CSV table of C-alpha atoms in Angstrom, one decimal:
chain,number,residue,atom,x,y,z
A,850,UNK,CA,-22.4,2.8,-35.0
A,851,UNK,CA,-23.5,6.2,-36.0
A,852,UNK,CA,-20.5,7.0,-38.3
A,853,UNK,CA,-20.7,3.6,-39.5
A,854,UNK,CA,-24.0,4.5,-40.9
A,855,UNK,CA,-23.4,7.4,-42.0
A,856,UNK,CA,-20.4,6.0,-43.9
A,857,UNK,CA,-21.5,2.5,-45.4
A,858,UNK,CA,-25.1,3.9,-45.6
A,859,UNK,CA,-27.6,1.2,-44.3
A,860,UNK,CA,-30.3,1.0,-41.4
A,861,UNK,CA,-29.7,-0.4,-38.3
A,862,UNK,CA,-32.4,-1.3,-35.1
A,863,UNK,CA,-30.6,-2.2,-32.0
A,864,UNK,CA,-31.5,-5.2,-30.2
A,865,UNK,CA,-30.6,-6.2,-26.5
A,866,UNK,CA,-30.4,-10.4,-25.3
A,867,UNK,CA,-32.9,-11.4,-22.7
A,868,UNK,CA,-30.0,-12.2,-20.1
A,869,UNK,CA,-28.2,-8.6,-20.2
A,870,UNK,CA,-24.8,-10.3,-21.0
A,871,UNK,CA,-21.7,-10.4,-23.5
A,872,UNK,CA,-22.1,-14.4,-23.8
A,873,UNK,CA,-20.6,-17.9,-22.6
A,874,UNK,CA,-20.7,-20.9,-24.1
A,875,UNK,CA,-23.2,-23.5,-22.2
A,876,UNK,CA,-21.8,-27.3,-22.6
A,877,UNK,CA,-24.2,-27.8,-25.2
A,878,UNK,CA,-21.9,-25.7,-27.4
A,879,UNK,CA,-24.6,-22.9,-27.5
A,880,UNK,CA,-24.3,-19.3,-26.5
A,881,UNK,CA,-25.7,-17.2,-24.4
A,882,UNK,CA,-25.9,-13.0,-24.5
A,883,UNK,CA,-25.1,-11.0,-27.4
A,884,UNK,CA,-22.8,-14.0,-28.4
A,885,UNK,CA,-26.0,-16.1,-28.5
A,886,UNK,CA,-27.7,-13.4,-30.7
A,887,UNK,CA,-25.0,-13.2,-33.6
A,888,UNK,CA,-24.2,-17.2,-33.2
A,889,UNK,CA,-27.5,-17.5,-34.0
A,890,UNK,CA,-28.2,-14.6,-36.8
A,891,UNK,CA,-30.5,-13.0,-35.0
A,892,UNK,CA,-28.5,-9.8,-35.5
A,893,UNK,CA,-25.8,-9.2,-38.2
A,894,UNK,CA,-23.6,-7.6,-35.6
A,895,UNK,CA,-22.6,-6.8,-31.9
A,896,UNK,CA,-21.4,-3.6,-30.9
A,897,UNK,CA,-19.0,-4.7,-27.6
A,898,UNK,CA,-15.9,-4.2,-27.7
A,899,UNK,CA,-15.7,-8.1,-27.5
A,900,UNK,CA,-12.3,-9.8,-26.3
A,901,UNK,CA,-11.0,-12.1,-28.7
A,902,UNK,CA,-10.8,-15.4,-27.6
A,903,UNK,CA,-10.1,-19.3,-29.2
A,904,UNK,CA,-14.2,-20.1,-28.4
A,905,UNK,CA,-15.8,-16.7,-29.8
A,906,UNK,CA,-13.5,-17.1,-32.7
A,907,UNK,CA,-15.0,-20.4,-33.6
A,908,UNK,CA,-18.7,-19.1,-33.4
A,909,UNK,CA,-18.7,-16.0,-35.0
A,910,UNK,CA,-16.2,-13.6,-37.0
A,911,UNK,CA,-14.2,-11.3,-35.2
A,912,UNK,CA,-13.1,-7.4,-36.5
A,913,UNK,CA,-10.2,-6.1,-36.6
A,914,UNK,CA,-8.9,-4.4,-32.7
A,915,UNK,CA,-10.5,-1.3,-31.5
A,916,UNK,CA,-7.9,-1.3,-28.7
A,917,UNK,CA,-5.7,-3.1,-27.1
A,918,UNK,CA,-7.3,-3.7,-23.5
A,919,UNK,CA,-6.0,-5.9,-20.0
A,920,UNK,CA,-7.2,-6.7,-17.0
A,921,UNK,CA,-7.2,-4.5,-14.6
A,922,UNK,CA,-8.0,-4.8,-10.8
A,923,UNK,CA,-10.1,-2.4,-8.5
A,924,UNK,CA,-9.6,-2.1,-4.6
A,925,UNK,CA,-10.7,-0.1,-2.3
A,926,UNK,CA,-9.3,2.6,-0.7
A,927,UNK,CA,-8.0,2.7,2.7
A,928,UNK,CA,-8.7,5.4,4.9
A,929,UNK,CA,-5.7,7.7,6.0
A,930,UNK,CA,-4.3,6.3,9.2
A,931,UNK,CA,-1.6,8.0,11.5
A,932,UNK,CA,1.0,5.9,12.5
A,933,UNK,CA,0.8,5.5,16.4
A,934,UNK,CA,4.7,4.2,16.6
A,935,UNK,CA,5.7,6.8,14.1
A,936,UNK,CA,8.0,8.9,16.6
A,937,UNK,CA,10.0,5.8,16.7
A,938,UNK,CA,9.9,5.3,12.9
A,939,UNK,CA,11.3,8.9,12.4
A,940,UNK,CA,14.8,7.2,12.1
A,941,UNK,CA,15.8,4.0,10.8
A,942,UNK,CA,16.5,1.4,12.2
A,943,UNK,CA,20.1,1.7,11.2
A,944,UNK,CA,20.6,5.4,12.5
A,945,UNK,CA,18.9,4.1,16.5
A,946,UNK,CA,21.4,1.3,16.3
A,947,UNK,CA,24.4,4.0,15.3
A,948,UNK,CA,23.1,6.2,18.5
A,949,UNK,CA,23.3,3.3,20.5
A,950,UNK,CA,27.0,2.8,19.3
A,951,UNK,CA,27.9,6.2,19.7
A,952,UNK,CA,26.8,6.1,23.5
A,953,UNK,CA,28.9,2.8,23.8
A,954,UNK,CA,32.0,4.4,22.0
A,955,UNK,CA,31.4,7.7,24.3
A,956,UNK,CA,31.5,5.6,27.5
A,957,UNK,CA,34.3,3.8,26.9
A,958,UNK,CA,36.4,6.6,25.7
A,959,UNK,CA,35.6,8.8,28.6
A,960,UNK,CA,36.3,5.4,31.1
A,961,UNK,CA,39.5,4.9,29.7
A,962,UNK,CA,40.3,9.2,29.3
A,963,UNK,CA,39.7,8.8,33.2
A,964,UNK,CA,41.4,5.7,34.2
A,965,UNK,CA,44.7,7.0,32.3
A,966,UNK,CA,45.5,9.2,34.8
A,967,UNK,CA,48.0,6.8,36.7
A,968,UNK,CA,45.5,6.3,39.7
A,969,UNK,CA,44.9,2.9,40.7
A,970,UNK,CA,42.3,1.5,39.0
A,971,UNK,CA,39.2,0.4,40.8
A,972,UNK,CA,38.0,-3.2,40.5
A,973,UNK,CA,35.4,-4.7,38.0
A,974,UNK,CA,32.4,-4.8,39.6
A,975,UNK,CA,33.2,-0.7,40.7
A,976,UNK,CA,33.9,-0.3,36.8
A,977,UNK,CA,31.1,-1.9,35.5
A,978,UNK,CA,28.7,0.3,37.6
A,979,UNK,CA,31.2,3.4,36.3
A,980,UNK,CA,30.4,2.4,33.2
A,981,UNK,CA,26.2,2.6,33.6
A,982,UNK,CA,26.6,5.3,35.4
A,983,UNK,CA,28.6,7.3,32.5
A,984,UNK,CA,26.3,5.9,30.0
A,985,UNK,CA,23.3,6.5,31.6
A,986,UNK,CA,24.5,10.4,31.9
A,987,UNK,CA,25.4,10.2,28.3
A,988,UNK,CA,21.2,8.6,27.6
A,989,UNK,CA,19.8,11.5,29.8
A,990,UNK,CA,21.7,13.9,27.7
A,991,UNK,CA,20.1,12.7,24.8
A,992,UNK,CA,16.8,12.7,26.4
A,993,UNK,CA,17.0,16.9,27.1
A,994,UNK,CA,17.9,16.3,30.8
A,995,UNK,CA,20.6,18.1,32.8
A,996,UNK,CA,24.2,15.8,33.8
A,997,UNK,CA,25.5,15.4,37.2
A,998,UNK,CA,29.0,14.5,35.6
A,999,UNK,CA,31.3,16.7,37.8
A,1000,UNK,CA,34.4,17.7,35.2
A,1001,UNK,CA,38.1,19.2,35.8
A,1002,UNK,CA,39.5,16.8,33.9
A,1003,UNK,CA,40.4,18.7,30.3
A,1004,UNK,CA,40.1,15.9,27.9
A,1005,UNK,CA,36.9,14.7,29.3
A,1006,UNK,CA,35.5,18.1,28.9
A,1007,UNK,CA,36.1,18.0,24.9
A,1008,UNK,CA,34.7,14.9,24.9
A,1009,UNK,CA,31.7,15.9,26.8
A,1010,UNK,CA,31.1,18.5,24.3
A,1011,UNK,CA,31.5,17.0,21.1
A,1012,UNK,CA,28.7,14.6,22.8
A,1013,UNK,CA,26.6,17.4,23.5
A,1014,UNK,CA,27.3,19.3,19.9
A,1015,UNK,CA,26.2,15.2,18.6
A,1016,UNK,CA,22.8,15.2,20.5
A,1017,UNK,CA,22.1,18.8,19.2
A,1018,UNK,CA,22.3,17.9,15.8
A,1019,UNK,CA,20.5,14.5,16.7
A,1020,UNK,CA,17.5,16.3,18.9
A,1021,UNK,CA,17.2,18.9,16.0
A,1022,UNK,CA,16.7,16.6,13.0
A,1023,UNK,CA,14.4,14.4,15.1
A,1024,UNK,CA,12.1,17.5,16.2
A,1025,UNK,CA,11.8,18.5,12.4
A,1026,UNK,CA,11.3,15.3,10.9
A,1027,UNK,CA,8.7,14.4,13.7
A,1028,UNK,CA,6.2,17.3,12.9
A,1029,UNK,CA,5.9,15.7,9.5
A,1030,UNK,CA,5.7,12.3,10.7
A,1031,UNK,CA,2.3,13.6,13.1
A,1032,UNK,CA,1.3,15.9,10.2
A,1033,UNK,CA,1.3,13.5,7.2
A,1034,UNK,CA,-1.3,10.6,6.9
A,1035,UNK,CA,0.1,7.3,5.3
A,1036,UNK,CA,-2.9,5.6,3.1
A,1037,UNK,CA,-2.4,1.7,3.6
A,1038,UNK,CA,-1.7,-0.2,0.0
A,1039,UNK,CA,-2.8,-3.6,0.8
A,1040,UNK,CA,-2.2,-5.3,-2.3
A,1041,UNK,CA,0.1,-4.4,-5.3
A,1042,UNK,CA,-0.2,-7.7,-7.8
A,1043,UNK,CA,-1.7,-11.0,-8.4
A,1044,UNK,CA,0.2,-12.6,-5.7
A,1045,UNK,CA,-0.8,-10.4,-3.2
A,1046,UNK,CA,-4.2,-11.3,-3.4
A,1047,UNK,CA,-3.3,-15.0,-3.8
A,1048,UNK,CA,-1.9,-15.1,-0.5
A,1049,UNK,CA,-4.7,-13.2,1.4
A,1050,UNK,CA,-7.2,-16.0,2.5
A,1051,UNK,CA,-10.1,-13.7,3.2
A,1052,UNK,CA,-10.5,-12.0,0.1
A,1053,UNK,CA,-13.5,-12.1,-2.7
A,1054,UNK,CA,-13.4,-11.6,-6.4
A,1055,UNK,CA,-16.1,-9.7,-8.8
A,1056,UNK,CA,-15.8,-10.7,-12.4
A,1057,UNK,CA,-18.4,-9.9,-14.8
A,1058,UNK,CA,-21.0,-13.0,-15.4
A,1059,UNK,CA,-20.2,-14.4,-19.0
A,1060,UNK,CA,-17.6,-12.1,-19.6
A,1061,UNK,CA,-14.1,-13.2,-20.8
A,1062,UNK,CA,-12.0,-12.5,-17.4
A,1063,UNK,CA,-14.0,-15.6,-15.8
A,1064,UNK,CA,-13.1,-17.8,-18.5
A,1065,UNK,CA,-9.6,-17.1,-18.5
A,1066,UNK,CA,-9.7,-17.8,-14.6
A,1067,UNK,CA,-11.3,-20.9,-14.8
A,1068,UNK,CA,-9.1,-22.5,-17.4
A,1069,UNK,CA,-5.9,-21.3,-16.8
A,1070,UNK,CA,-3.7,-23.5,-14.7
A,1071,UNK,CA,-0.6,-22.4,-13.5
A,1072,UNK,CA,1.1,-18.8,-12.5
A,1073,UNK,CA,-0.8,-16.4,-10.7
A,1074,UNK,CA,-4.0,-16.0,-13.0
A,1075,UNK,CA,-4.1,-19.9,-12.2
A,1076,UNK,CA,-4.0,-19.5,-8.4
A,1077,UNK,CA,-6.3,-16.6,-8.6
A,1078,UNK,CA,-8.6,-19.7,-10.9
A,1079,UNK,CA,-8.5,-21.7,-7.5
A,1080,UNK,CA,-10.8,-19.1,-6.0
A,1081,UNK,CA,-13.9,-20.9,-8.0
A,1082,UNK,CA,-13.0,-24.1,-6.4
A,1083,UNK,CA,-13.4,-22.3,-2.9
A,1084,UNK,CA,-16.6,-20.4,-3.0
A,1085,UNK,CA,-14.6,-16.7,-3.6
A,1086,UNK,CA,-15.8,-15.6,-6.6
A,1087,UNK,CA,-18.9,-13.3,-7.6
A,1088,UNK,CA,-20.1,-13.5,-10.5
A,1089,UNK,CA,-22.6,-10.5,-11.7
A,1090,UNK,CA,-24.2,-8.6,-14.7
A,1091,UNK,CA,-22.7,-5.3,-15.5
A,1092,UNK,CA,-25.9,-3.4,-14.1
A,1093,UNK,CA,-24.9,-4.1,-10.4
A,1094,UNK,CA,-21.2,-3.6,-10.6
A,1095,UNK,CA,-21.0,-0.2,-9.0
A,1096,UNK,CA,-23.6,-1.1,-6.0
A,1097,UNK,CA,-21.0,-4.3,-5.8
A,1098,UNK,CA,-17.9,-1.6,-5.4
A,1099,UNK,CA,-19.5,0.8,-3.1
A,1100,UNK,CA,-20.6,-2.3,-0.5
A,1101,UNK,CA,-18.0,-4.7,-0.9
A,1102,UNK,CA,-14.8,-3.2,-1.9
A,1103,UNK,CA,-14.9,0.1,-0.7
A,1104,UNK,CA,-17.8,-0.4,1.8
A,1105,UNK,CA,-16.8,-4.0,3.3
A,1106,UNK,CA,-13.1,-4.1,1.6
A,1107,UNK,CA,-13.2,-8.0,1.3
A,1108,UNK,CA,-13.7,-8.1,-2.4
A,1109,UNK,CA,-11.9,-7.1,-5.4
A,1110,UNK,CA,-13.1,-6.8,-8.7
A,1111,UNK,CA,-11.5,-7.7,-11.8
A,1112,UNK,CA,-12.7,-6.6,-15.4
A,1113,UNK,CA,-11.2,-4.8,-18.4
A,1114,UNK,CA,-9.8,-1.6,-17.9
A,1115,UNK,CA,-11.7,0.2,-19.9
A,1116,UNK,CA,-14.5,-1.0,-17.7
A,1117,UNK,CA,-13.3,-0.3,-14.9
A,1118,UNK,CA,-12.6,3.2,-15.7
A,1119,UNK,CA,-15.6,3.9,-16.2
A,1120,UNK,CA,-16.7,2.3,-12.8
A,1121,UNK,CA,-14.4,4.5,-11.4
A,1122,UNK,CA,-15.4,7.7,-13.5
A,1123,UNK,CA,-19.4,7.5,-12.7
A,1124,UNK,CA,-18.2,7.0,-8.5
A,1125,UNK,CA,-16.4,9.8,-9.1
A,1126,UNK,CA,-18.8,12.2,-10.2
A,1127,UNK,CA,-21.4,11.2,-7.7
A,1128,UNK,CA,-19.0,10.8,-4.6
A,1129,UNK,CA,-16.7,13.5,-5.4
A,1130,UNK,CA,-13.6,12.0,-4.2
A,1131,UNK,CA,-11.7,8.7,-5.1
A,1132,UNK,CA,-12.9,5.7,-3.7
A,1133,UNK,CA,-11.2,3.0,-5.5
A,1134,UNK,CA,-7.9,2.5,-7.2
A,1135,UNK,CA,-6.4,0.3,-9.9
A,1136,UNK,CA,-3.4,-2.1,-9.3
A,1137,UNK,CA,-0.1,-1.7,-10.9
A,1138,UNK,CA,0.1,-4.9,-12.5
A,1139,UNK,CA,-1.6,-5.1,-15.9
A,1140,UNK,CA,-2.3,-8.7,-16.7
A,1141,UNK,CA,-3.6,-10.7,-20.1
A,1142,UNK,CA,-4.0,-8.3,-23.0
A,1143,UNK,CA,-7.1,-8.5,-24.5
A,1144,UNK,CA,-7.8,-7.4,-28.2
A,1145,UNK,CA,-11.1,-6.0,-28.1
A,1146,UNK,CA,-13.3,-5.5,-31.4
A,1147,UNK,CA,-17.1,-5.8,-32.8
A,1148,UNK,CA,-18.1,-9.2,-33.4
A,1149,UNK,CA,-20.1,-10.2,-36.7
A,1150,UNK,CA,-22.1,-13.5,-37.9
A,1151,UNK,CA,-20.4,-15.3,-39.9
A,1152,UNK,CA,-19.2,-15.4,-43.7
A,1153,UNK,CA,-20.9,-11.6,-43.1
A,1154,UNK,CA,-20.3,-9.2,-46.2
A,1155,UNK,CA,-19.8,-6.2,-43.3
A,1156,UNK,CA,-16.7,-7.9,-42.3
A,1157,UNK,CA,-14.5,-6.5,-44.3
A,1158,UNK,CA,-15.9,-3.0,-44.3
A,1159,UNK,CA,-16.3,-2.2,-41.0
A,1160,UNK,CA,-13.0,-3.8,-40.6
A,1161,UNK,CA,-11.3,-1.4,-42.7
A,1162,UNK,CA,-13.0,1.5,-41.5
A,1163,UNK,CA,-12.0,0.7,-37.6
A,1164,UNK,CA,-8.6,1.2,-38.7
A,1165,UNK,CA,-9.5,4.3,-40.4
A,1166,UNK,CA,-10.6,6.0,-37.1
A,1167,UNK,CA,-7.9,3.8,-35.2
A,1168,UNK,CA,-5.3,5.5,-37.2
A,1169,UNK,CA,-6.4,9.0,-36.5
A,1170,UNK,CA,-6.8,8.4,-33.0
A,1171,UNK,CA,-10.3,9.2,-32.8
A,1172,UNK,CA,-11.3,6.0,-30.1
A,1173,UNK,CA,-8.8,6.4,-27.9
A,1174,UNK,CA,-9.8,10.2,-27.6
A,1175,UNK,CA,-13.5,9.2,-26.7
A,1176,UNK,CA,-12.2,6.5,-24.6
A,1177,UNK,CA,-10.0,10.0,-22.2
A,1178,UNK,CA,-13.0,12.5,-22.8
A,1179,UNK,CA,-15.4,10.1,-21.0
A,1180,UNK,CA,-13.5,8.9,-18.2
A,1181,UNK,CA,-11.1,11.5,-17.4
A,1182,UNK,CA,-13.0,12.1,-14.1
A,1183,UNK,CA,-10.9,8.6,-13.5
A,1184,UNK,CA,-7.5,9.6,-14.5
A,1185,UNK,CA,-6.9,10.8,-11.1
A,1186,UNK,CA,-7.6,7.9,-9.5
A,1187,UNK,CA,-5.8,5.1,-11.5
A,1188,UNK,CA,-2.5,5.6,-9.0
A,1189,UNK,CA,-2.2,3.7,-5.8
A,1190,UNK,CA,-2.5,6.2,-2.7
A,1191,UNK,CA,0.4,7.6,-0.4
A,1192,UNK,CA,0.9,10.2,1.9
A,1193,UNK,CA,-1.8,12.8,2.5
A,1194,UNK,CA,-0.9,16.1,4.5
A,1195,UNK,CA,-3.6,16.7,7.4
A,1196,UNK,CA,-5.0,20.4,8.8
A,1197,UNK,CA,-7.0,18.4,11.7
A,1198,UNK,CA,-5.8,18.6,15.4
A,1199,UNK,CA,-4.1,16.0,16.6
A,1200,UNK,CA,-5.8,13.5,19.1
A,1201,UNK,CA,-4.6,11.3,21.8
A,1202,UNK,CA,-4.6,8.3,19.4
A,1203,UNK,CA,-2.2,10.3,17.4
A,1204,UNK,CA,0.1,9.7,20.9
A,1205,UNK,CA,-0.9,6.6,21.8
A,1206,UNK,CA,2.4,4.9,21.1
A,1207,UNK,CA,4.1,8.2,23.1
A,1208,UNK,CA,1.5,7.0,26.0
A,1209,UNK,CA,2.4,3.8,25.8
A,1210,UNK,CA,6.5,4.1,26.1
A,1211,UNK,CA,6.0,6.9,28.8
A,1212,UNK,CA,4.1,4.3,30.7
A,1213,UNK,CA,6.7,1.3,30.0
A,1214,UNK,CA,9.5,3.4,31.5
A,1215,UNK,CA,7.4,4.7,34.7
A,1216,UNK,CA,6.7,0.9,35.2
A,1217,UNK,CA,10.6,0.2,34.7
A,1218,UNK,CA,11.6,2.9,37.1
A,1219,UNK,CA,9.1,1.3,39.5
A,1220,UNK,CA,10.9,-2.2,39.2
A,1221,UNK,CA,14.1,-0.5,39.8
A,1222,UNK,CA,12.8,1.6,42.8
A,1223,UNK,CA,11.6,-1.5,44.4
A,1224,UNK,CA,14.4,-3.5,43.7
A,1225,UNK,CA,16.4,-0.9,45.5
A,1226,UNK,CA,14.4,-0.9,48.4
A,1227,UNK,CA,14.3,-4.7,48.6
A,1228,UNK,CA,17.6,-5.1,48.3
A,1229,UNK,CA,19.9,-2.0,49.5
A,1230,UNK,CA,23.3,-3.0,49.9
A,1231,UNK,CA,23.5,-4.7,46.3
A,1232,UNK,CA,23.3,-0.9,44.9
A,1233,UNK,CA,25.8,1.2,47.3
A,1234,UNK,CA,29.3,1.5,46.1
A,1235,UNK,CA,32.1,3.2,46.7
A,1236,UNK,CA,31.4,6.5,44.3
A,1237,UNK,CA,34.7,6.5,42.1
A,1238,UNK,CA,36.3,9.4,41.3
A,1239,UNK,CA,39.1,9.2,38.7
A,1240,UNK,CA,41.0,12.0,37.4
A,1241,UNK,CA,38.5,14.9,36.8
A,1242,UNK,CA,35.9,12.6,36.8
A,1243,UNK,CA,32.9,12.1,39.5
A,1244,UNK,CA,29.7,10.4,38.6
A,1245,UNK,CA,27.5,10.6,41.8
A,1246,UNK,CA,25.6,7.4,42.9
A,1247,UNK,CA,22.1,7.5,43.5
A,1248,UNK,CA,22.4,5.2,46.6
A,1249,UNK,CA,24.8,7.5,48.1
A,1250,UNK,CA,22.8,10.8,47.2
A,1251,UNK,CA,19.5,8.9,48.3
């Protein structure tokens, strides 16, 4: 407004509508807000930047786009959360499955290594217990723990070692790649688009009372934007004058986290921008997904001889980049925040929740091995066989060491 005066030359006395908004129309076909103001000619012009729409362009005149401006969407941030199961998650599910094969395809090979020897083979239910027994050897070899495989057979002893040159390379890359799984806090992205939040049944949305966004929700049918629409119909949406947006995103979506809140993003940068400065750290994020572009420009009354002035001279500073240079200068305290958060790298000790899933399978096997045990108590002669011995190959039983 200031280098409009200074340009065209003429005094100006700003004005401010009763209700604090940007406008809606009421059935009556009258306005409300700023909206209200020029509809009227109670002023010759409003400031904004208002989003064009089909009903503001039917009350009053519209200039020529500042910017180009969507919808954006603010959430909260989670807090940094340390996966309790995470020493499982340090390989795929693909590479525990290829372990598992590898064990199978090492049992077999050293059963049939074994059996080719000439000796008589022993029956099946001797060479299915053979077969846990070599397999289980194999597991505790993979688990750090000493083998009571006796070997003089050649052949078994190379394939014994290329086993135990496997689990080095296994047990090595797991160590590593576990430090950074204990050391690295994953941030939890709850939602990444529209449909996301369409699909969670719990969640609130801010929009700005009389602002454009709410109108867009409410008429639009179909798509996304139309199921987010269905949210009036349900009690989920807040609507709220500009002044208490930023107590809104401190208690409900970052303090609460069951509300999101929708706006342009030039708002919501500067939401963003002010938390920033008094919290110090981000807060909130933006969503991905840009949706409905808005053009966003001053509004004027209409037939107005400023019009075409002010129209020419928005594309003046538009060409030399001047508004989108204000627009970075006063929110680049937001710049850093726009991204969705991921991993964040931790200095703090680690604490027993940290090894709570550790716990938790340490405890599953000691309750296993108690099964067994009693089992084996209950019923003895179910577990003693003969202990086989192939060619170079004795597995001891633990009934017959026991």
């Amino acid at each position: 407004m200031r280098i409009q005066n200074v340009d065209i030359i003429y005094r100006y006395a700003l004005s401010r509508p009763s209700d604090g908004q940007w406008g809606r129309v009421l059935d009556n076909g009258s306005w409300t807000g700023m909206m209200g103001m020029v509809h009227r000619n109670e002023v010759d012009l409003a400031l904004g930047p208002f989003a064009a729409t089909w009903d503001r362009a039917q009350a009053v005149s519209l200039t020529t786009p500042i910017v180009m401006d969507p919808l954006s969407v603010v959430v909260g941030r989670q807090s940094p959360k340390t996966n309790t199961w995470g020493f499982v998650l340090v390989f795929s599910p693909a590479t525990w499955l290829g372990i598992l094969v590898a064990v199978f395809a090492f049992t077999v090979t050293v059963l049939a290594v074994s059996s080719s020897s000439g000796n008589k083979r022993p029956g099946r239910k001797i060479l299915g217990l053979m077969g846990l027994n070599v397999a289980f050897e194999f597991l505790r070899t993979l688990l750090q723990q000493d083998s009571r495989i006796d070997v003089k057979y050649r052949p078994v002893k190379v394939l014994l070692g290329c086993w135990m040159i496997f689990v080095l390379g296994v047990s090595r890359m797991y160590s590593s790649v576990l430090v950074s799984v204990l050391t690295v806090r994953n941030t939890p992205v709850l939602f990444k688009n529209l449909q996301d939040i369409t699909q969670n049944p719990s969640i609130n949305i801010i929009l700005e009372e009389g602002a454009a966004a709410a109108s867009i929700f409410r008429n639009t049918k179909t798509g996304a934007i139309g199921a987010v629409g269905e949210f009036f119909k349900q009690g989920r949406v807040m609507e709220m004058p500009l002044t208490k947006f930023l107590d809104a995103m401190n208690t409900r979506v970052h303090g609460k986290k069951d509300s999101l809140l929708i706006a342009e993003q030039l708002l919501c940068s500067a939401m963003m921008s002010q938390s920033f400065k008094e919290e110090g750290y981000c807060k909130f994020y933006l969503l991905p997904e840009y949706f409905t572009q808005y053009r966003m420009g001053l509004i004027i009354t209409k037939n107005s001889p400023l019009l075409d002035p002010i129209t020419y001279r928005i594309l003046l500073y538009h060409s030399m980049g001047l508004y989108e240079s204000w627009i970075n200068k006063e929110n680049a305290q937001a710049s850093q925040c726009y991204s969705a958060p991921g991993a964040v790298s931790t200095m703090e000790p680690f604490s027993v929740n940290s090894f709570a899933g550790v716990f938790g399978a340490l405890a599953a096997g000691l309750l296993l091995a108690s099964v067994a045990l009693a089992l084996e108590i209950c019923f003895p002669g179910a577990w003693t066989v003969e202990p086989a011995r192939w060619r170079g190959l004795n597995v001891h039983n633990y009934s017959q060491s026991t």
